[in-house]
């Protein structure tokens, strides 16, 4: 997905808790305006220093406990530029 976003945005910052996912993404998307940063399982501090126009999350939130989910929403809101958008997928289908 990172390369797809990189086609339309001037700067893309990809965040993930998995170093191996980041390494794979880095190898598959070697573009100078794309950076890859690891994050902790409960914070977005590596995303500091920039106000973002768009934040996108896919296949993440249904793994998180409600308290941590709330923390992520607060953090994303804090990192977005005024008028920025948060686009996310939330799997609500029953598991099992």
GROMACS .gro file of C-alpha atoms in nm:
model
   96
    1UNK     CA    1   0.000   0.000   0.000
    2UNK     CA    2   0.288   0.235   0.074
    3UNK     CA    3   0.396   0.256  -0.291
    4UNK     CA    4   0.039   0.320  -0.399
    5UNK     CA    5   0.018   0.617  -0.162
    6UNK     CA    6   0.361   0.735  -0.278
    7UNK     CA    7   0.223   0.780  -0.630
    8UNK     CA    8  -0.017   1.049  -0.507
    9UNK     CA    9   0.150   1.212  -0.206
   10UNK     CA   10   0.465   1.421  -0.183
   11UNK     CA   11   0.583   1.252   0.136
   12UNK     CA   12   0.480   0.917   0.283
   13UNK     CA   13   0.574   0.791   0.628
   14UNK     CA   14   0.503   0.422   0.684
   15UNK     CA   15   0.476   0.305   1.046
   16UNK     CA   16   0.458  -0.052   1.173
   17UNK     CA   17   0.528  -0.253   1.487
   18UNK     CA   18   0.695  -0.521   1.275
   19UNK     CA   19   1.055  -0.459   1.172
   20UNK     CA   20   1.026  -0.740   0.916
   21UNK     CA   21   0.721  -0.578   0.753
   22UNK     CA   22   0.906  -0.249   0.737
   23UNK     CA   23   1.214  -0.416   0.584
   24UNK     CA   24   0.998  -0.582   0.319
   25UNK     CA   25   0.813  -0.260   0.243
   26UNK     CA   26   1.141  -0.067   0.224
   27UNK     CA   27   1.275  -0.319  -0.028
   28UNK     CA   28   0.956  -0.309  -0.237
   29UNK     CA   29   0.920   0.068  -0.232
   30UNK     CA   30   1.263   0.233  -0.265
   31UNK     CA   31   1.140   0.586  -0.326
   32UNK     CA   32   1.324   0.890  -0.187
   33UNK     CA   33   1.008   1.056  -0.054
   34UNK     CA   34   0.902   0.748   0.145
   35UNK     CA   35   1.033   0.673   0.494
   36UNK     CA   36   0.975   0.371   0.715
   37UNK     CA   37   0.965   0.397   1.093
   38UNK     CA   38   0.906   0.137   1.362
   39UNK     CA   39   0.654   0.214   1.633
   40UNK     CA   40   0.599   0.063   1.972
   41UNK     CA   41   0.290  -0.144   2.029
   42UNK     CA   42   0.132   0.134   2.230
   43UNK     CA   43   0.258   0.467   2.096
   44UNK     CA   44   0.318   0.670   1.783
   45UNK     CA   45   0.611   0.873   1.910
   46UNK     CA   46   0.827   0.788   1.607
   47UNK     CA   47   0.579   0.987   1.397
   48UNK     CA   48   0.657   1.307   1.589
   49UNK     CA   49   0.789   1.616   1.417
   50UNK     CA   50   0.542   1.639   1.132
   51UNK     CA   51   0.180   1.744   1.102
   52UNK     CA   52   0.013   1.499   0.866
   53UNK     CA   53  -0.255   1.565   0.605
   54UNK     CA   54  -0.376   1.204   0.602
   55UNK     CA   55  -0.335   0.908   0.834
   56UNK     CA   56  -0.429   0.563   0.706
   57UNK     CA   57  -0.463   0.242   0.903
   58UNK     CA   58  -0.547  -0.104   0.773
   59UNK     CA   59  -0.582  -0.433   0.959
   60UNK     CA   60  -0.473  -0.291   1.294
   61UNK     CA   61  -0.751  -0.178   1.522
   62UNK     CA   62  -0.942  -0.502   1.563
   63UNK     CA   63  -0.631  -0.642   1.736
   64UNK     CA   64  -0.624  -0.372   2.003
   65UNK     CA   65  -0.787  -0.358   2.344
   66UNK     CA   66  -1.042  -0.074   2.377
   67UNK     CA   67  -0.813   0.136   2.601
   68UNK     CA   68  -0.526   0.113   2.352
   69UNK     CA   69  -0.761   0.179   2.061
   70UNK     CA   70  -0.873   0.501   2.227
   71UNK     CA   71  -0.509   0.602   2.280
   72UNK     CA   72  -0.431   0.550   1.910
   73UNK     CA   73  -0.726   0.764   1.803
   74UNK     CA   74  -0.616   1.044   2.036
   75UNK     CA   75  -0.256   1.020   1.909
   76UNK     CA   76  -0.358   1.023   1.542
   77UNK     CA   77  -0.579   1.326   1.604
   78UNK     CA   78  -0.287   1.502   1.770
   79UNK     CA   79  -0.054   1.425   1.476
   80UNK     CA   80  -0.295   1.542   1.205
   81UNK     CA   81  -0.278   1.891   1.062
   82UNK     CA   82  -0.594   2.100   1.111
   83UNK     CA   83  -0.844   1.964   0.860
   84UNK     CA   84  -0.646   1.640   0.817
   85UNK     CA   85  -0.822   1.311   0.754
   86UNK     CA   86  -0.797   0.978   0.931
   87UNK     CA   87  -0.895   0.685   0.708
   88UNK     CA   88  -0.911   0.342   0.866
   89UNK     CA   89  -1.052  -0.004   0.824
   90UNK     CA   90  -1.218  -0.169   1.120
   91UNK     CA   91  -1.314  -0.533   1.085
   92UNK     CA   92  -1.641  -0.577   1.268
   93UNK     CA   93  -1.734  -0.917   1.129
   94UNK     CA   94  -1.764  -1.196   1.386
   95UNK     CA   95  -1.450  -1.402   1.422
   96UNK     CA   96  -1.479  -1.778   1.432
   0.00000   0.00000   0.00000
